[in-house]
Amino acid sequence: MTLGLTPSQTVGPFFAHCLPWPDGPYVVDEHTPGAFWLRGRITDGAGEPVPDGLVESWQADPDGRFAHPDDPRGAGVEFRGFGRCPTDAAGYWAIRTLRPGRVPDAAGRPQAPHIDLSILGRGLLDRLVTRVYLPDEPANAEDPVLAGVDPARRGTLIAVATADGFRFDVRLRGDGETVFFSV
């Protein structure tokens, strides 16, 4: 007996109108000293924009503390550590945040400052998880996660400086595909 293929299922497109909230892109208030924009664009394997995606960010505050009950130190005042932004019709998104501090990995080794991103969208049955490293960070050279990535692909994890912050584009497939992590 031969069985046919099970029809594929897709998620969405409900992200752009069900999950965002008005201040979702603001991890910190717009006027917080040191705040910057982390902006980017999500494209598919053909380089076409993903107009109905959703980007979630999670990060430590500048002192390496998380706004989470599992971190007894707690994050600084006015820092939620989490942002959420839908993509627009051209696939662009933006999060207003602060430079994160260093945090230890599971083995206690210090990691370079980074921002974790989850990417959700139509056709993705699971979220994709990646990291954003800042280009001018000396600790990148000793980061255990970044060191474990093929040197030819590390550049897909490093943001580019802009006039008002950093740019981090996400390519879902194909040439220049962003490195994603299994978590």
Tab-separated table of C-alpha atoms in Angstrom:
chain	number	residue	atom	x	y	z
A	1	MET	CA	0.000	0.000	0.000
A	2	THR	CA	1.312	3.430	-0.925
A	3	LEU	CA	0.088	6.499	0.862
A	4	GLY	CA	-0.022	9.905	-0.767
A	5	LEU	CA	1.601	12.977	0.651
A	6	THR	CA	-0.081	14.660	3.564
A	7	PRO	CA	-1.179	18.167	2.601
A	8	SER	CA	1.169	20.776	3.988
A	9	GLN	CA	-0.127	23.249	6.512
A	10	THR	CA	0.791	26.865	6.774
A	11	VAL	CA	0.699	29.250	9.691
A	12	GLY	CA	-1.014	32.567	9.162
A	13	PRO	CA	-1.162	35.062	7.720
A	14	PHE	CA	-2.364	36.333	11.072
A	15	PHE	CA	0.778	37.780	12.592
A	16	ALA	CA	0.411	41.349	11.356
A	17	HIS	CA	-2.993	41.925	12.879
A	18	CYS	CA	-3.216	39.629	15.913
A	19	LEU	CA	0.111	39.636	17.761
A	20	PRO	CA	1.627	43.152	17.638
A	21	TRP	CA	0.769	45.844	20.163
A	22	PRO	CA	1.333	49.612	19.811
A	23	ASP	CA	4.600	49.894	21.770
A	24	GLY	CA	5.827	46.411	20.812
A	25	PRO	CA	8.843	47.724	18.886
A	26	TYR	CA	9.988	49.776	21.888
A	27	VAL	CA	12.150	47.719	24.241
A	28	VAL	CA	12.906	51.101	25.789
A	29	ASP	CA	11.264	54.504	25.523
A	30	GLU	CA	12.210	56.381	22.375
A	31	HIS	CA	13.991	59.078	24.395
A	32	THR	CA	16.079	56.738	26.575
A	33	PRO	CA	19.752	57.819	26.526
A	34	GLY	CA	21.777	55.452	24.348
A	35	ALA	CA	18.708	53.987	22.625
A	36	PHE	CA	19.082	53.059	18.973
A	37	TRP	CA	17.072	51.448	16.185
A	38	LEU	CA	17.776	47.897	15.098
A	39	ARG	CA	16.184	47.722	11.660
A	40	GLY	CA	16.100	45.117	8.965
A	41	ARG	CA	14.267	43.386	6.197
A	42	ILE	CA	13.134	39.779	5.892
A	43	THR	CA	13.392	38.188	2.459
A	44	ASP	CA	12.595	34.704	1.208
A	45	GLY	CA	14.797	32.363	-0.823
A	46	ALA	CA	14.112	34.310	-4.023
A	47	GLY	CA	15.041	37.610	-2.378
A	48	GLU	CA	11.398	38.724	-2.256
A	49	PRO	CA	10.141	40.584	0.826
A	50	VAL	CA	8.163	38.744	3.509
A	51	PRO	CA	5.258	41.177	4.073
A	52	ASP	CA	3.470	39.264	6.821
A	53	GLY	CA	6.331	38.270	9.111
A	54	LEU	CA	6.897	39.027	12.739
A	55	VAL	CA	10.188	39.691	14.534
A	56	GLU	CA	10.537	39.211	18.282
A	57	SER	CA	13.633	40.327	20.159
A	58	TRP	CA	14.947	39.222	23.559
A	59	GLN	CA	18.067	40.561	25.210
A	60	ALA	CA	19.893	41.521	28.386
A	61	ASP	CA	20.080	45.127	29.517
A	62	PRO	CA	23.398	47.049	29.276
A	63	ASP	CA	24.532	45.469	32.566
A	64	GLY	CA	23.905	41.921	31.320
A	65	ARG	CA	20.696	41.455	33.337
A	66	PHE	CA	17.390	40.109	32.068
A	67	ALA	CA	13.901	41.424	32.793
A	68	HIS	CA	12.813	37.928	33.823
A	69	PRO	CA	12.009	36.186	37.137
A	70	ASP	CA	14.826	33.669	36.521
A	71	ASP	CA	17.350	36.518	36.754
A	72	PRO	CA	17.207	37.562	40.423
A	73	ARG	CA	19.230	40.710	39.660
A	74	GLY	CA	16.426	42.008	37.428
A	75	ALA	CA	16.885	44.418	34.571
A	76	GLY	CA	17.256	48.142	34.839
A	77	VAL	CA	14.224	50.372	35.214
A	78	GLU	CA	12.322	51.079	31.996
A	79	PHE	CA	13.865	48.080	30.228
A	80	ARG	CA	11.529	45.286	29.268
A	81	GLY	CA	14.075	43.266	27.232
A	82	PHE	CA	11.467	42.049	24.748
A	83	GLY	CA	10.250	43.634	21.533
A	84	ARG	CA	7.855	42.620	18.777
A	85	CYS	CA	7.428	44.175	15.343
A	86	PRO	CA	5.521	42.999	12.280
A	87	THR	CA	7.089	43.431	8.858
A	88	ASP	CA	5.563	45.972	6.506
A	89	ALA	CA	4.558	45.369	2.873
A	90	ALA	CA	8.223	45.534	1.811
A	91	GLY	CA	9.410	43.161	4.580
A	92	TYR	CA	10.913	45.841	6.852
A	93	TRP	CA	10.843	45.802	10.663
A	94	ALA	CA	12.389	47.916	13.460
A	95	ILE	CA	13.036	47.567	17.209
A	96	ARG	CA	14.102	50.457	19.500
A	97	THR	CA	16.517	49.179	22.142
A	98	LEU	CA	19.811	49.567	24.028
A	99	ARG	CA	23.182	47.889	23.562
A	100	PRO	CA	23.027	44.625	25.524
A	101	GLY	CA	25.610	43.628	28.117
A	102	ARG	CA	27.562	40.384	28.271
A	103	VAL	CA	25.920	37.282	29.724
A	104	PRO	CA	27.403	33.854	30.496
A	105	ASP	CA	26.597	30.763	28.448
A	106	ALA	CA	25.485	27.496	30.082
A	107	ALA	CA	29.128	26.672	30.910
A	108	GLY	CA	29.688	30.091	32.492
A	109	ARG	CA	31.815	31.489	29.627
A	110	PRO	CA	31.082	35.128	28.801
A	111	GLN	CA	29.266	35.692	25.524
A	112	ALA	CA	29.590	38.788	23.387
A	113	PRO	CA	26.682	41.210	23.676
A	114	HIS	CA	23.932	40.038	21.346
A	115	ILE	CA	20.214	40.293	20.693
A	116	ASP	CA	18.211	37.122	20.090
A	117	LEU	CA	15.601	37.250	17.342
A	118	SER	CA	12.687	34.944	16.612
A	119	ILE	CA	11.291	35.102	13.092
A	120	LEU	CA	7.726	33.998	12.428
A	121	GLY	CA	5.746	34.075	9.229
A	122	ARG	CA	3.525	32.342	6.739
A	123	GLY	CA	4.808	28.907	5.827
A	124	LEU	CA	7.006	28.618	8.914
A	125	LEU	CA	5.616	25.912	11.159
A	126	ASP	CA	8.197	26.743	13.821
A	127	ARG	CA	9.878	30.005	14.657
A	128	LEU	CA	13.377	30.589	13.368
A	129	VAL	CA	15.909	31.779	15.931
A	130	THR	CA	19.022	33.797	15.201
A	131	ARG	CA	21.339	36.240	16.949
A	132	VAL	CA	22.389	39.780	16.175
A	133	TYR	CA	25.972	40.690	17.064
A	134	LEU	CA	27.116	44.308	16.851
A	135	PRO	CA	29.964	45.038	14.427
A	136	ASP	CA	32.147	47.137	16.708
A	137	GLU	CA	32.207	44.697	19.634
A	138	PRO	CA	35.679	43.400	20.635
A	139	ALA	CA	34.089	40.478	22.548
A	140	ASN	CA	32.830	39.014	19.238
A	141	ALA	CA	36.300	37.484	18.770
A	142	GLU	CA	35.901	35.318	21.883
A	143	ASP	CA	32.171	34.544	21.735
A	144	PRO	CA	31.704	30.736	21.968
A	145	VAL	CA	28.563	30.676	19.812
A	146	LEU	CA	29.957	32.902	17.078
A	147	ALA	CA	33.189	30.868	17.085
A	148	GLY	CA	31.135	27.728	16.425
A	149	VAL	CA	29.659	29.135	13.194
A	150	ASP	CA	31.348	28.473	9.859
A	151	PRO	CA	33.586	31.532	9.246
A	152	ALA	CA	32.072	31.943	5.767
A	153	ARG	CA	28.612	32.403	7.355
A	154	ARG	CA	29.436	34.472	10.455
A	155	GLY	CA	28.736	37.688	8.595
A	156	THR	CA	25.031	36.791	8.484
A	157	LEU	CA	24.959	37.267	12.272
A	158	ILE	CA	26.670	40.662	12.426
A	159	ALA	CA	24.652	43.847	12.033
A	160	VAL	CA	25.805	46.815	9.979
A	161	ALA	CA	26.130	50.253	11.584
A	162	THR	CA	23.730	52.967	10.354
A	163	ALA	CA	23.228	56.639	11.212
A	164	ASP	CA	20.649	55.833	13.901
A	165	GLY	CA	21.665	52.339	15.024
A	166	PHE	CA	22.162	49.078	13.177
A	167	ARG	CA	20.715	47.142	10.258
A	168	PHE	CA	20.213	43.374	10.326
A	169	ASP	CA	18.590	41.750	7.315
A	170	VAL	CA	17.267	38.195	7.517
A	171	ARG	CA	17.418	35.910	4.488
A	172	LEU	CA	15.247	32.830	5.038
A	173	ARG	CA	16.854	30.633	2.375
A	174	GLY	CA	19.316	30.573	-0.485
A	175	ASP	CA	22.537	32.495	-1.022
A	176	GLY	CA	23.401	34.504	2.045
A	177	GLU	CA	20.883	32.625	4.200
A	178	THR	CA	20.982	33.837	7.787
A	179	VAL	CA	22.368	31.361	10.317
A	180	PHE	CA	19.528	29.965	12.422
A	181	PHE	CA	19.866	28.016	15.663
A	182	SER	CA	18.014	24.965	16.916
A	183	VAL	CA	16.672	25.803	20.380
